[in-house]
């Protein structure tokens, strides 16, 4: 239980940090920020990699979790990059 | 890595995770500023690469997982590089759904390795609750995003009142108490039926019911919210797996999604729960009596050209109609011709114009409009009476003056771009139908308004060729 409390501490601080960091984002960047944040949520890939795989079901689940998280990661970062490259100053 | 013990490897991984978390934080901070955004995205990708690589060093049987990553990389990259820039909203929704699916599967697998035991301790209970919550948020994000994808790409069109919507919405409302039951009751009274299978199904169907009734104009809010969900689900999965980098990265996404959701809701002057669970349909019925009627004054392309030619400042207000007509390139061309003619050209961008946060900005960027001529409502409203011509392209609710003038209107109080204060307003529109909110727009009947009916791309194209002659 102590581990959960410590980890919960990390969770709360990170959310607070996130709210502070992004509070004033210019509307030009709303879409790239969303798409870039979306790519970051592909961090679930790390979670998918450390799943235990003791049964056939777990093996299958892990494979699909890794695959879909990877689509999220690669697709997300590439699309964000493509989008940001279009934004030009005069 | 046989020379290191398992605990040593874990320690090294955790140290690297801290480094990766710092990079994620720096990355998302830089992503919020125009000059550093590209670098910020790169930093966050680097952080991801580092976190995944260091996790990989003690993975058992890595071949199958590596092939999963390879497959995901190929599919993801293909989609990202092939997709048209105009389809960005649905692509973001789709990727978001896949992230949600991954956390859904993580929770499922965790349930499979720790099924309910009769030794009920605080730690066990908390873990059980985490599995259920992560599974639910991840699953709703997955199917909800798929529905958002289908709606945005116009693959499905189901009315809010149709029976299918009602069935799925009901399932969504059933799934919530069932989640509570699964979380809090099942550890104490282990049910005789496979409650977990029921929860899996209800979650996935409930996600459909969550998004299905929400209309197109409210999509910016839904997309940001689903974005936030996928981050929160990842952070919860991090708690479940005791993994710090998952918690930090997931929380950042959750926070950024939440901020965008709030910005979008504020831009509509509505509460988030009103957008999600009520919608405009029920609130607009009362206002039909106050509908303003009158004569609209149409204008021809040739006359519009004459007025534009002599204007010294022009404000262009794009809306979803510009996206539908794919008119952004001709709009940019018109803007350039006006500037060559000595006219000052600006673009007034409302935060909720379009179908996702910043939709108009992306479209105009795609058409090579520099971002420093794009202005927010607060920047253009104070100087509106100095604008000679405001050109409204396929926008409706975001320029509806009843938001400021008519206290009974459903959209009263919504911050708008006050084009009715400009000297002349051109409204480019296909027909006289009302906007997404279903509210009649008195702007069309104002004395300084001229309606330019027809397809936006053709009308603007006509103006461009007039300028070129």
PDB file of N, CA, C and O in Angstrom, chain A residues 4 7 11 14 17 19 22 26-31 34 37-38 41 43-44 50 53 58 61 65-68 70-72 75 77 81-82 86 88-90, chain B residues 25 32-34 41 44 60 64 69 80-81 83 85 95-96 99 101 105 109 112-113 127 230 239 246 251 253 256 259 339 356-358 361 368 370-372 376:
ATOM      1  N   UNK A   4       1.767   2.404  -3.378  1.00  0.00           N
ATOM      2  CA  UNK A   4       0.689   3.118  -4.064  1.00  0.00           C
ATOM      3  C   UNK A   4       0.617   4.571  -3.610  1.00  0.00           C
ATOM      4  O   UNK A   4       0.352   5.473  -4.414  1.00  0.00           O
ATOM      5  N   UNK A   7       3.449   6.382  -5.288  1.00  0.00           N
ATOM      6  CA  UNK A   7       3.159   6.543  -6.711  1.00  0.00           C
ATOM      7  C   UNK A   7       2.030   7.552  -6.913  1.00  0.00           C
ATOM      8  O   UNK A   7       2.042   8.337  -7.862  1.00  0.00           O
ATOM      9  N   UNK A  11       1.793  10.907  -9.169  1.00  0.00           N
ATOM     10  CA  UNK A  11       0.662  11.173 -10.062  1.00  0.00           C
ATOM     11  C   UNK A  11       0.121  12.587  -9.869  1.00  0.00           C
ATOM     12  O   UNK A  11      -0.028  13.355 -10.825  1.00  0.00           O
ATOM     13  N   UNK A  14       2.561  15.288 -10.983  1.00  0.00           N
ATOM     14  CA  UNK A  14       2.700  15.359 -12.445  1.00  0.00           C
ATOM     15  C   UNK A  14       1.494  16.043 -13.072  1.00  0.00           C
ATOM     16  O   UNK A  14       1.644  16.832 -14.013  1.00  0.00           O
ATOM     17  N   UNK A  17       1.863  19.671 -12.414  1.00  0.00           N
ATOM     18  CA  UNK A  17       2.911  20.210 -13.283  1.00  0.00           C
ATOM     19  C   UNK A  17       2.384  20.391 -14.706  1.00  0.00           C
ATOM     20  O   UNK A  17       2.586  21.432 -15.336  1.00  0.00           O
ATOM     21  N   UNK A  19      -0.712  20.813 -15.703  1.00  0.00           N
ATOM     22  CA  UNK A  19      -1.674  21.922 -15.779  1.00  0.00           C
ATOM     23  C   UNK A  19      -0.938  23.255 -15.821  1.00  0.00           C
ATOM     24  O   UNK A  19      -1.299  24.157 -16.579  1.00  0.00           O
ATOM     25  N   UNK A  22       0.990  23.884 -19.360  1.00  0.00           N
ATOM     26  CA  UNK A  22       0.269  24.049 -20.621  1.00  0.00           C
ATOM     27  C   UNK A  22      -0.856  25.068 -20.503  1.00  0.00           C
ATOM     28  O   UNK A  22      -1.562  25.326 -21.461  1.00  0.00           O
ATOM     29  N   UNK A  26      -1.044  29.031 -27.030  1.00  0.00           N
ATOM     30  CA  UNK A  26      -1.707  29.804 -28.087  1.00  0.00           C
ATOM     31  C   UNK A  26      -2.603  28.905 -28.931  1.00  0.00           C
ATOM     32  O   UNK A  26      -2.290  27.724 -29.110  1.00  0.00           O
ATOM     33  N   UNK A  27      -3.719  29.456 -29.424  1.00  0.00           N
ATOM     34  CA  UNK A  27      -4.682  28.597 -30.110  1.00  0.00           C
ATOM     35  C   UNK A  27      -4.112  28.009 -31.401  1.00  0.00           C
ATOM     36  O   UNK A  27      -4.579  26.969 -31.849  1.00  0.00           O
ATOM     37  N   UNK A  28      -3.092  28.666 -31.971  1.00  0.00           N
ATOM     38  CA  UNK A  28      -2.436  28.085 -33.150  1.00  0.00           C
ATOM     39  C   UNK A  28      -1.985  26.656 -32.860  1.00  0.00           C
ATOM     40  O   UNK A  28      -2.005  25.806 -33.730  1.00  0.00           O
ATOM     41  N   UNK A  29      -1.568  26.434 -31.624  1.00  0.00           N
ATOM     42  CA  UNK A  29      -0.941  25.153 -31.298  1.00  0.00           C
ATOM     43  C   UNK A  29      -1.904  24.149 -30.681  1.00  0.00           C
ATOM     44  O   UNK A  29      -1.475  23.086 -30.248  1.00  0.00           O
ATOM     45  N   UNK A  30      -3.190  24.469 -30.647  1.00  0.00           N
ATOM     46  CA  UNK A  30      -4.117  23.529 -30.017  1.00  0.00           C
ATOM     47  C   UNK A  30      -4.042  22.140 -30.647  1.00  0.00           C
ATOM     48  O   UNK A  30      -3.925  21.137 -29.952  1.00  0.00           O
ATOM     49  N   UNK A  31      -4.124  22.087 -31.973  1.00  0.00           N
ATOM     50  CA  UNK A  31      -4.103  20.774 -32.615  1.00  0.00           C
ATOM     51  C   UNK A  31      -2.768  20.056 -32.431  1.00  0.00           C
ATOM     52  O   UNK A  31      -2.748  18.905 -32.014  1.00  0.00           O
ATOM     53  N   UNK A  34      -2.451  18.747 -28.964  1.00  0.00           N
ATOM     54  CA  UNK A  34      -3.308  17.599 -28.730  1.00  0.00           C
ATOM     55  C   UNK A  34      -2.707  16.354 -29.370  1.00  0.00           C
ATOM     56  O   UNK A  34      -2.611  15.299 -28.741  1.00  0.00           O
ATOM     57  N   UNK A  37       0.477  15.345 -27.495  1.00  0.00           N
ATOM     58  CA  UNK A  37       0.133  14.722 -26.217  1.00  0.00           C
ATOM     59  C   UNK A  37      -0.401  13.322 -26.467  1.00  0.00           C
ATOM     60  O   UNK A  37      -0.094  12.377 -25.744  1.00  0.00           O
ATOM     61  N   UNK A  38      -1.179  13.193 -27.540  1.00  0.00           N
ATOM     62  CA  UNK A  38      -1.711  11.901 -27.937  1.00  0.00           C
ATOM     63  C   UNK A  38      -0.583  10.889 -28.166  1.00  0.00           C
ATOM     64  O   UNK A  38      -0.644   9.753 -27.712  1.00  0.00           O
ATOM     65  N   UNK A  41       0.758   9.642 -24.961  1.00  0.00           N
ATOM     66  CA  UNK A  41      -0.058   8.638 -24.274  1.00  0.00           C
ATOM     67  C   UNK A  41       0.256   7.241 -24.787  1.00  0.00           C
ATOM     68  O   UNK A  41      -0.126   6.247 -24.175  1.00  0.00           O
ATOM     69  N   UNK A  43       2.860   5.995 -24.358  1.00  0.00           N
ATOM     70  CA  UNK A  43       3.768   5.462 -23.331  1.00  0.00           C
ATOM     71  C   UNK A  43       3.218   4.158 -22.768  1.00  0.00           C
ATOM     72  O   UNK A  43       3.960   3.367 -22.172  1.00  0.00           O
ATOM     73  N   UNK A  44       1.931   3.913 -22.986  1.00  0.00           N
ATOM     74  CA  UNK A  44       1.347   2.621 -22.612  1.00  0.00           C
ATOM     75  C   UNK A  44       2.166   1.475 -23.200  1.00  0.00           C
ATOM     76  O   UNK A  44       2.130   0.356 -22.689  1.00  0.00           O
ATOM     77  N   UNK A  50       6.038  -4.772 -20.228  1.00  0.00           N
ATOM     78  CA  UNK A  50       6.378  -5.456 -18.976  1.00  0.00           C
ATOM     79  C   UNK A  50       5.239  -6.330 -18.448  1.00  0.00           C
ATOM     80  O   UNK A  50       5.292  -6.814 -17.332  1.00  0.00           O
ATOM     81  N   UNK A  53       3.559 -12.801 -19.171  1.00  0.00           N
ATOM     82  CA  UNK A  53       3.017 -13.585 -20.281  1.00  0.00           C
ATOM     83  C   UNK A  53       3.104 -15.065 -19.945  1.00  0.00           C
ATOM     84  O   UNK A  53       3.936 -15.793 -20.461  1.00  0.00           O
ATOM     85  N   UNK A  58      -2.576 -14.216 -22.173  1.00  0.00           N
ATOM     86  CA  UNK A  58      -1.715 -13.083 -21.833  1.00  0.00           C
ATOM     87  C   UNK A  58      -0.725 -12.778 -22.954  1.00  0.00           C
ATOM     88  O   UNK A  58      -0.414 -11.620 -23.229  1.00  0.00           O
ATOM     89  N   UNK A  61      -2.710 -10.955 -25.576  1.00  0.00           N
ATOM     90  CA  UNK A  61      -3.014  -9.598 -25.125  1.00  0.00           C
ATOM     91  C   UNK A  61      -1.777  -8.716 -25.237  1.00  0.00           C
ATOM     92  O   UNK A  61      -1.827  -7.607 -25.776  1.00  0.00           O
ATOM     93  N   UNK A  65      -1.449  -5.370 -27.375  1.00  0.00           N
ATOM     94  CA  UNK A  65      -1.218  -4.117 -26.653  1.00  0.00           C
ATOM     95  C   UNK A  65       0.021  -3.414 -27.202  1.00  0.00           C
ATOM     96  O   UNK A  65       0.015  -2.208 -27.459  1.00  0.00           O
ATOM     97  N   UNK A  66       1.095  -4.182 -27.411  1.00  0.00           N
ATOM     98  CA  UNK A  66       2.334  -3.597 -27.946  1.00  0.00           C
ATOM     99  C   UNK A  66       2.091  -3.036 -29.347  1.00  0.00           C
ATOM    100  O   UNK A  66       2.502  -1.914 -29.668  1.00  0.00           O
ATOM    101  N   UNK A  67       1.387  -3.802 -30.184  1.00  0.00           N
ATOM    102  CA  UNK A  67       1.160  -3.359 -31.556  1.00  0.00           C
ATOM    103  C   UNK A  67       0.363  -2.059 -31.597  1.00  0.00           C
ATOM    104  O   UNK A  67       0.769  -1.090 -32.257  1.00  0.00           O
ATOM    105  N   UNK A  68      -0.755  -2.026 -30.870  1.00  0.00           N
ATOM    106  CA  UNK A  68      -1.603  -0.834 -30.951  1.00  0.00           C
ATOM    107  C   UNK A  68      -0.938   0.375 -30.300  1.00  0.00           C
ATOM    108  O   UNK A  68      -1.034   1.497 -30.815  1.00  0.00           O
ATOM    109  N   UNK A  70       2.201   0.893 -30.298  1.00  0.00           N
ATOM    110  CA  UNK A  70       3.218   1.336 -31.251  1.00  0.00           C
ATOM    111  C   UNK A  70       2.612   2.165 -32.381  1.00  0.00           C
ATOM    112  O   UNK A  70       3.204   3.150 -32.828  1.00  0.00           O
ATOM    113  N   UNK A  71       1.429   1.753 -32.846  1.00  0.00           N
ATOM    114  CA  UNK A  71       0.747   2.556 -33.870  1.00  0.00           C
ATOM    115  C   UNK A  71       0.533   3.963 -33.320  1.00  0.00           C
ATOM    116  O   UNK A  71       0.803   4.964 -33.993  1.00  0.00           O
ATOM    117  N   UNK A  72       0.069   4.033 -32.074  1.00  0.00           N
ATOM    118  CA  UNK A  72      -0.179   5.318 -31.428  1.00  0.00           C
ATOM    119  C   UNK A  72       1.105   6.148 -31.368  1.00  0.00           C
ATOM    120  O   UNK A  72       1.126   7.334 -31.723  1.00  0.00           O
ATOM    121  N   UNK A  75       2.572   6.767 -35.259  1.00  0.00           N
ATOM    122  CA  UNK A  75       1.628   7.614 -35.973  1.00  0.00           C
ATOM    123  C   UNK A  75       1.517   8.986 -35.333  1.00  0.00           C
ATOM    124  O   UNK A  75       1.559  10.005 -36.019  1.00  0.00           O
ATOM    125  N   UNK A  77       3.606  10.746 -33.317  1.00  0.00           N
ATOM    126  CA  UNK A  77       4.762  11.640 -33.456  1.00  0.00           C
ATOM    127  C   UNK A  77       4.933  12.115 -34.896  1.00  0.00           C
ATOM    128  O   UNK A  77       5.225  13.286 -35.157  1.00  0.00           O
ATOM    129  N   UNK A  81       4.701  15.966 -36.155  1.00  0.00           N
ATOM    130  CA  UNK A  81       5.844  16.583 -36.813  1.00  0.00           C
ATOM    131  C   UNK A  81       5.447  17.166 -38.170  1.00  0.00           C
ATOM    132  O   UNK A  81       5.793  18.299 -38.503  1.00  0.00           O
ATOM    133  N   UNK A  82       4.669  16.388 -38.911  1.00  0.00           N
ATOM    134  CA  UNK A  82       4.226  16.853 -40.223  1.00  0.00           C
ATOM    135  C   UNK A  82       3.417  18.145 -40.096  1.00  0.00           C
ATOM    136  O   UNK A  82       3.566  19.081 -40.876  1.00  0.00           O
ATOM    137  N   UNK A  86       4.314  22.591 -41.062  1.00  0.00           N
ATOM    138  CA  UNK A  86       3.520  23.492 -41.918  1.00  0.00           C
ATOM    139  C   UNK A  86       3.393  24.891 -41.337  1.00  0.00           C
ATOM    140  O   UNK A  86       3.134  25.837 -42.064  1.00  0.00           O
ATOM    141  N   UNK A  88       4.269  28.291 -40.379  1.00  0.00           N
ATOM    142  CA  UNK A  88       5.361  29.190 -40.741  1.00  0.00           C
ATOM    143  C   UNK A  88       5.059  30.598 -40.308  1.00  0.00           C
ATOM    144  O   UNK A  88       3.923  31.046 -40.325  1.00  0.00           O
ATOM    145  N   UNK A  89       6.134  31.285 -39.951  1.00  0.00           N
ATOM    146  CA  UNK A  89       6.002  32.699 -39.642  1.00  0.00           C
ATOM    147  C   UNK A  89       6.187  33.451 -40.950  1.00  0.00           C
ATOM    148  O   UNK A  89       6.740  32.941 -41.904  1.00  0.00           O
ATOM    149  N   UNK A  90       5.743  34.671 -40.971  1.00  0.00           N
ATOM    150  CA  UNK A  90       5.894  35.462 -42.183  1.00  0.00           C
ATOM    151  C   UNK A  90       7.354  35.850 -42.385  1.00  0.00           C
ATOM    152  O   UNK A  90       8.020  36.199 -41.426  1.00  0.00           O
TER     153      UNK A  90
ATOM    154  N   UNK B  25       8.692  16.131 -19.887  1.00  0.00           N
ATOM    155  CA  UNK B  25       8.200  17.395 -19.338  1.00  0.00           C
ATOM    156  C   UNK B  25       8.720  18.571 -20.169  1.00  0.00           C
ATOM    157  O   UNK B  25       7.958  19.458 -20.573  1.00  0.00           O
ATOM    158  N   UNK B  32       4.233  23.820 -26.329  1.00  0.00           N
ATOM    159  CA  UNK B  32       3.243  24.871 -26.119  1.00  0.00           C
ATOM    160  C   UNK B  32       3.671  26.232 -26.624  1.00  0.00           C
ATOM    161  O   UNK B  32       2.972  27.213 -26.394  1.00  0.00           O
ATOM    162  N   UNK B  33       4.823  26.326 -27.294  1.00  0.00           N
ATOM    163  CA  UNK B  33       5.264  27.623 -27.840  1.00  0.00           C
ATOM    164  C   UNK B  33       5.602  27.455 -29.320  1.00  0.00           C
ATOM    165  O   UNK B  33       6.224  26.477 -29.714  1.00  0.00           O
ATOM    166  N   UNK B  34       5.211  28.444 -30.121  1.00  0.00           N
ATOM    167  CA  UNK B  34       5.367  28.311 -31.562  1.00  0.00           C
ATOM    168  C   UNK B  34       6.817  28.056 -31.987  1.00  0.00           C
ATOM    169  O   UNK B  34       7.088  27.202 -32.818  1.00  0.00           O
ATOM    170  N   UNK B  41       8.445  18.385 -29.761  1.00  0.00           N
ATOM    171  CA  UNK B  41       7.929  17.100 -30.216  1.00  0.00           C
ATOM    172  C   UNK B  41       9.063  16.093 -30.355  1.00  0.00           C
ATOM    173  O   UNK B  41       8.924  14.923 -30.005  1.00  0.00           O
ATOM    174  N   UNK B  44      10.128  14.845 -26.929  1.00  0.00           N
ATOM    175  CA  UNK B  44       9.205  13.887 -26.349  1.00  0.00           C
ATOM    176  C   UNK B  44       9.331  12.540 -27.059  1.00  0.00           C
ATOM    177  O   UNK B  44       9.241  11.486 -26.435  1.00  0.00           O
ATOM    178  N   UNK B  60      11.385 -10.722 -21.461  1.00  0.00           N
ATOM    179  CA  UNK B  60      11.518 -12.155 -21.775  1.00  0.00           C
ATOM    180  C   UNK B  60      10.946 -12.399 -23.160  1.00  0.00           C
ATOM    181  O   UNK B  60       9.922 -11.821 -23.506  1.00  0.00           O
ATOM    182  N   UNK B  64       8.652 -11.791 -30.118  1.00  0.00           N
ATOM    183  CA  UNK B  64       7.227 -11.577 -30.425  1.00  0.00           C
ATOM    184  C   UNK B  64       6.836 -10.113 -30.184  1.00  0.00           C
ATOM    185  O   UNK B  64       6.086  -9.516 -30.965  1.00  0.00           O
ATOM    186  N   UNK B  69       6.028  -4.339 -32.209  1.00  0.00           N
ATOM    187  CA  UNK B  69       6.457  -2.948 -32.381  1.00  0.00           C
ATOM    188  C   UNK B  69       6.673  -2.646 -33.862  1.00  0.00           C
ATOM    189  O   UNK B  69       6.228  -1.617 -34.384  1.00  0.00           O
ATOM    190  N   UNK B  80       0.282   7.880 -40.872  1.00  0.00           N
ATOM    191  CA  UNK B  80       0.678   9.262 -40.582  1.00  0.00           C
ATOM    192  C   UNK B  80       1.213   9.976 -41.817  1.00  0.00           C
ATOM    193  O   UNK B  80       1.011  11.176 -41.990  1.00  0.00           O
ATOM    194  N   UNK B  81       1.912   9.257 -42.681  1.00  0.00           N
ATOM    195  CA  UNK B  81       2.537   9.927 -43.819  1.00  0.00           C
ATOM    196  C   UNK B  81       1.616   9.985 -45.031  1.00  0.00           C
ATOM    197  O   UNK B  81       1.754  10.856 -45.879  1.00  0.00           O
ATOM    198  N   UNK B  83      -1.815  10.192 -44.848  1.00  0.00           N
ATOM    199  CA  UNK B  83      -3.091  10.863 -44.625  1.00  0.00           C
ATOM    200  C   UNK B  83      -3.054  12.307 -45.139  1.00  0.00           C
ATOM    201  O   UNK B  83      -2.015  12.973 -45.093  1.00  0.00           O
ATOM    202  N   UNK B  85      -3.808  16.241 -45.011  1.00  0.00           N
ATOM    203  CA  UNK B  85      -3.800  17.134 -43.871  1.00  0.00           C
ATOM    204  C   UNK B  85      -5.213  17.491 -43.422  1.00  0.00           C
ATOM    205  O   UNK B  85      -5.460  17.782 -42.257  1.00  0.00           O
ATOM    206  N   UNK B  95      -5.679   7.384 -33.578  1.00  0.00           N
ATOM    207  CA  UNK B  95      -4.469   7.059 -32.802  1.00  0.00           C
ATOM    208  C   UNK B  95      -4.777   7.055 -31.314  1.00  0.00           C
ATOM    209  O   UNK B  95      -4.287   6.221 -30.555  1.00  0.00           O
ATOM    210  N   UNK B  96      -5.562   8.026 -30.910  1.00  0.00           N
ATOM    211  CA  UNK B  96      -5.953   8.123 -29.514  1.00  0.00           C
ATOM    212  C   UNK B  96      -6.680   6.854 -29.068  1.00  0.00           C
ATOM    213  O   UNK B  96      -6.428   6.325 -27.988  1.00  0.00           O
ATOM    214  N   UNK B  99      -4.253   4.036 -28.402  1.00  0.00           N
ATOM    215  CA  UNK B  99      -3.604   4.185 -27.099  1.00  0.00           C
ATOM    216  C   UNK B  99      -4.525   3.689 -25.987  1.00  0.00           C
ATOM    217  O   UNK B  99      -4.100   2.979 -25.069  1.00  0.00           O
ATOM    218  N   UNK B 101      -6.919   1.513 -26.305  1.00  0.00           N
ATOM    219  CA  UNK B 101      -7.012   0.055 -26.427  1.00  0.00           C
ATOM    220  C   UNK B 101      -5.832  -0.607 -25.712  1.00  0.00           C
ATOM    221  O   UNK B 101      -6.004  -1.614 -25.012  1.00  0.00           O
ATOM    222  N   UNK B 105      -6.073  -3.315 -22.698  1.00  0.00           N
ATOM    223  CA  UNK B 105      -5.487  -4.651 -22.724  1.00  0.00           C
ATOM    224  C   UNK B 105      -4.555  -4.878 -21.536  1.00  0.00           C
ATOM    225  O   UNK B 105      -4.508  -5.967 -20.962  1.00  0.00           O
ATOM    226  N   UNK B 109      -4.950  -7.910 -18.896  1.00  0.00           N
ATOM    227  CA  UNK B 109      -3.879  -8.860 -18.588  1.00  0.00           C
ATOM    228  C   UNK B 109      -3.575  -8.891 -17.094  1.00  0.00           C
ATOM    229  O   UNK B 109      -3.341  -9.953 -16.512  1.00  0.00           O
ATOM    230  N   UNK B 112      -6.031 -10.870 -15.369  1.00  0.00           N
ATOM    231  CA  UNK B 112      -5.814 -12.287 -15.617  1.00  0.00           C
ATOM    232  C   UNK B 112      -4.711 -12.848 -14.724  1.00  0.00           C
ATOM    233  O   UNK B 112      -4.774 -13.990 -14.296  1.00  0.00           O
ATOM    234  N   UNK B 113      -3.685 -12.030 -14.428  1.00  0.00           N
ATOM    235  CA  UNK B 113      -2.615 -12.564 -13.567  1.00  0.00           C
ATOM    236  C   UNK B 113      -2.951 -12.465 -12.081  1.00  0.00           C
ATOM    237  O   UNK B 113      -2.392 -13.190 -11.281  1.00  0.00           O
ATOM    238  N   UNK B 127      -5.640  -2.355  -5.700  1.00  0.00           N
ATOM    239  CA  UNK B 127      -5.197  -2.858  -6.992  1.00  0.00           C
ATOM    240  C   UNK B 127      -6.388  -3.289  -7.848  1.00  0.00           C
ATOM    241  O   UNK B 127      -6.447  -2.999  -9.041  1.00  0.00           O
ATOM    242  N   UNK B 230      -7.149   9.142 -22.405  1.00  0.00           N
ATOM    243  CA  UNK B 230      -6.105   8.175 -22.754  1.00  0.00           C
ATOM    244  C   UNK B 230      -4.880   8.400 -21.879  1.00  0.00           C
ATOM    245  O   UNK B 230      -4.186   7.460 -21.507  1.00  0.00           O
ATOM    246  N   UNK B 239       0.299   3.270 -12.250  1.00  0.00           N
ATOM    247  CA  UNK B 239       0.091   2.931 -10.839  1.00  0.00           C
ATOM    248  C   UNK B 239       0.009   1.411 -10.670  1.00  0.00           C
ATOM    249  O   UNK B 239       0.629   0.828  -9.787  1.00  0.00           O
ATOM    250  N   UNK B 246       5.352   5.885 -16.805  1.00  0.00           N
ATOM    251  CA  UNK B 246       3.971   5.808 -17.276  1.00  0.00           C
ATOM    252  C   UNK B 246       3.097   6.824 -16.538  1.00  0.00           C
ATOM    253  O   UNK B 246       2.246   7.477 -17.133  1.00  0.00           O
ATOM    254  N   UNK B 251       0.090  11.472 -16.900  1.00  0.00           N
ATOM    255  CA  UNK B 251      -0.486  12.641 -16.236  1.00  0.00           C
ATOM    256  C   UNK B 251      -0.351  13.894 -17.088  1.00  0.00           C
ATOM    257  O   UNK B 251      -1.268  14.723 -17.133  1.00  0.00           O
ATOM    258  N   UNK B 253      -0.336  14.107 -20.304  1.00  0.00           N
ATOM    259  CA  UNK B 253      -1.356  14.043 -21.356  1.00  0.00           C
ATOM    260  C   UNK B 253      -2.734  14.324 -20.766  1.00  0.00           C
ATOM    261  O   UNK B 253      -3.522  15.093 -21.331  1.00  0.00           O
ATOM    262  N   UNK B 256      -2.979  18.077 -20.177  1.00  0.00           N
ATOM    263  CA  UNK B 256      -3.085  18.906 -21.378  1.00  0.00           C
ATOM    264  C   UNK B 256      -4.453  18.713 -22.023  1.00  0.00           C
ATOM    265  O   UNK B 256      -5.066  19.670 -22.495  1.00  0.00           O
ATOM    266  N   UNK B 259      -6.974  20.746 -20.043  1.00  0.00           N
ATOM    267  CA  UNK B 259      -6.896  22.184 -20.316  1.00  0.00           C
ATOM    268  C   UNK B 259      -7.597  22.518 -21.626  1.00  0.00           C
ATOM    269  O   UNK B 259      -8.405  23.444 -21.711  1.00  0.00           O
ATOM    270  N   UNK B 339      -3.544  41.650 -50.263  1.00  0.00           N
ATOM    271  CA  UNK B 339      -2.361  42.310 -49.721  1.00  0.00           C
ATOM    272  C   UNK B 339      -1.567  43.011 -50.810  1.00  0.00           C
ATOM    273  O   UNK B 339      -1.067  44.122 -50.617  1.00  0.00           O
ATOM    274  N   UNK B 356     -12.218  20.255 -34.367  1.00  0.00           N
ATOM    275  CA  UNK B 356     -11.274  19.909 -33.306  1.00  0.00           C
ATOM    276  C   UNK B 356     -10.585  21.189 -32.863  1.00  0.00           C
ATOM    277  O   UNK B 356     -10.649  22.199 -33.554  1.00  0.00           O
ATOM    278  N   UNK B 357      -9.949  21.166 -31.697  1.00  0.00           N
ATOM    279  CA  UNK B 357      -9.260  22.378 -31.253  1.00  0.00           C
ATOM    280  C   UNK B 357      -8.205  22.793 -32.277  1.00  0.00           C
ATOM    281  O   UNK B 357      -7.397  21.981 -32.694  1.00  0.00           O
ATOM    282  N   UNK B 358      -8.266  24.054 -32.707  1.00  0.00           N
ATOM    283  CA  UNK B 358      -7.253  24.546 -33.640  1.00  0.00           C
ATOM    284  C   UNK B 358      -7.409  24.063 -35.068  1.00  0.00           C
ATOM    285  O   UNK B 358      -6.497  24.156 -35.874  1.00  0.00           O
ATOM    286  N   UNK B 361      -6.581  26.635 -37.753  1.00  0.00           N
ATOM    287  CA  UNK B 361      -5.152  26.938 -37.806  1.00  0.00           C
ATOM    288  C   UNK B 361      -4.402  25.918 -38.656  1.00  0.00           C
ATOM    289  O   UNK B 361      -3.523  26.263 -39.443  1.00  0.00           O
ATOM    290  N   UNK B 368      -0.389  27.370 -46.377  1.00  0.00           N
ATOM    291  CA  UNK B 368       0.734  28.313 -46.303  1.00  0.00           C
ATOM    292  C   UNK B 368       0.383  29.704 -45.812  1.00  0.00           C
ATOM    293  O   UNK B 368       1.066  30.669 -46.159  1.00  0.00           O
ATOM    294  N   UNK B 370       0.806  32.288 -43.068  1.00  0.00           N
ATOM    295  CA  UNK B 370       1.680  32.390 -41.900  1.00  0.00           C
ATOM    296  C   UNK B 370       0.872  32.577 -40.625  1.00  0.00           C
ATOM    297  O   UNK B 370      -0.179  33.224 -40.630  1.00  0.00           O
ATOM    298  N   UNK B 371       1.343  31.984 -39.511  1.00  0.00           N
ATOM    299  CA  UNK B 371       0.497  31.979 -38.318  1.00  0.00           C
ATOM    300  C   UNK B 371       0.402  33.341 -37.646  1.00  0.00           C
ATOM    301  O   UNK B 371      -0.460  33.558 -36.811  1.00  0.00           O
ATOM    302  N   UNK B 372       1.296  34.294 -37.978  1.00  0.00           N
ATOM    303  CA  UNK B 372       1.202  35.571 -37.268  1.00  0.00           C
ATOM    304  C   UNK B 372       0.107  36.498 -37.796  1.00  0.00           C
ATOM    305  O   UNK B 372      -0.136  37.551 -37.208  1.00  0.00           O
ATOM    306  N   UNK B 376      -6.910  35.915 -32.490  1.00  0.00           N
ATOM    307  CA  UNK B 376      -7.989  35.355 -31.673  1.00  0.00           C
ATOM    308  C   UNK B 376      -9.086  36.398 -31.480  1.00  0.00           C
ATOM    309  O   UNK B 376      -8.849  37.586 -31.674  1.00  0.00           O
TER     310      UNK B 376
END
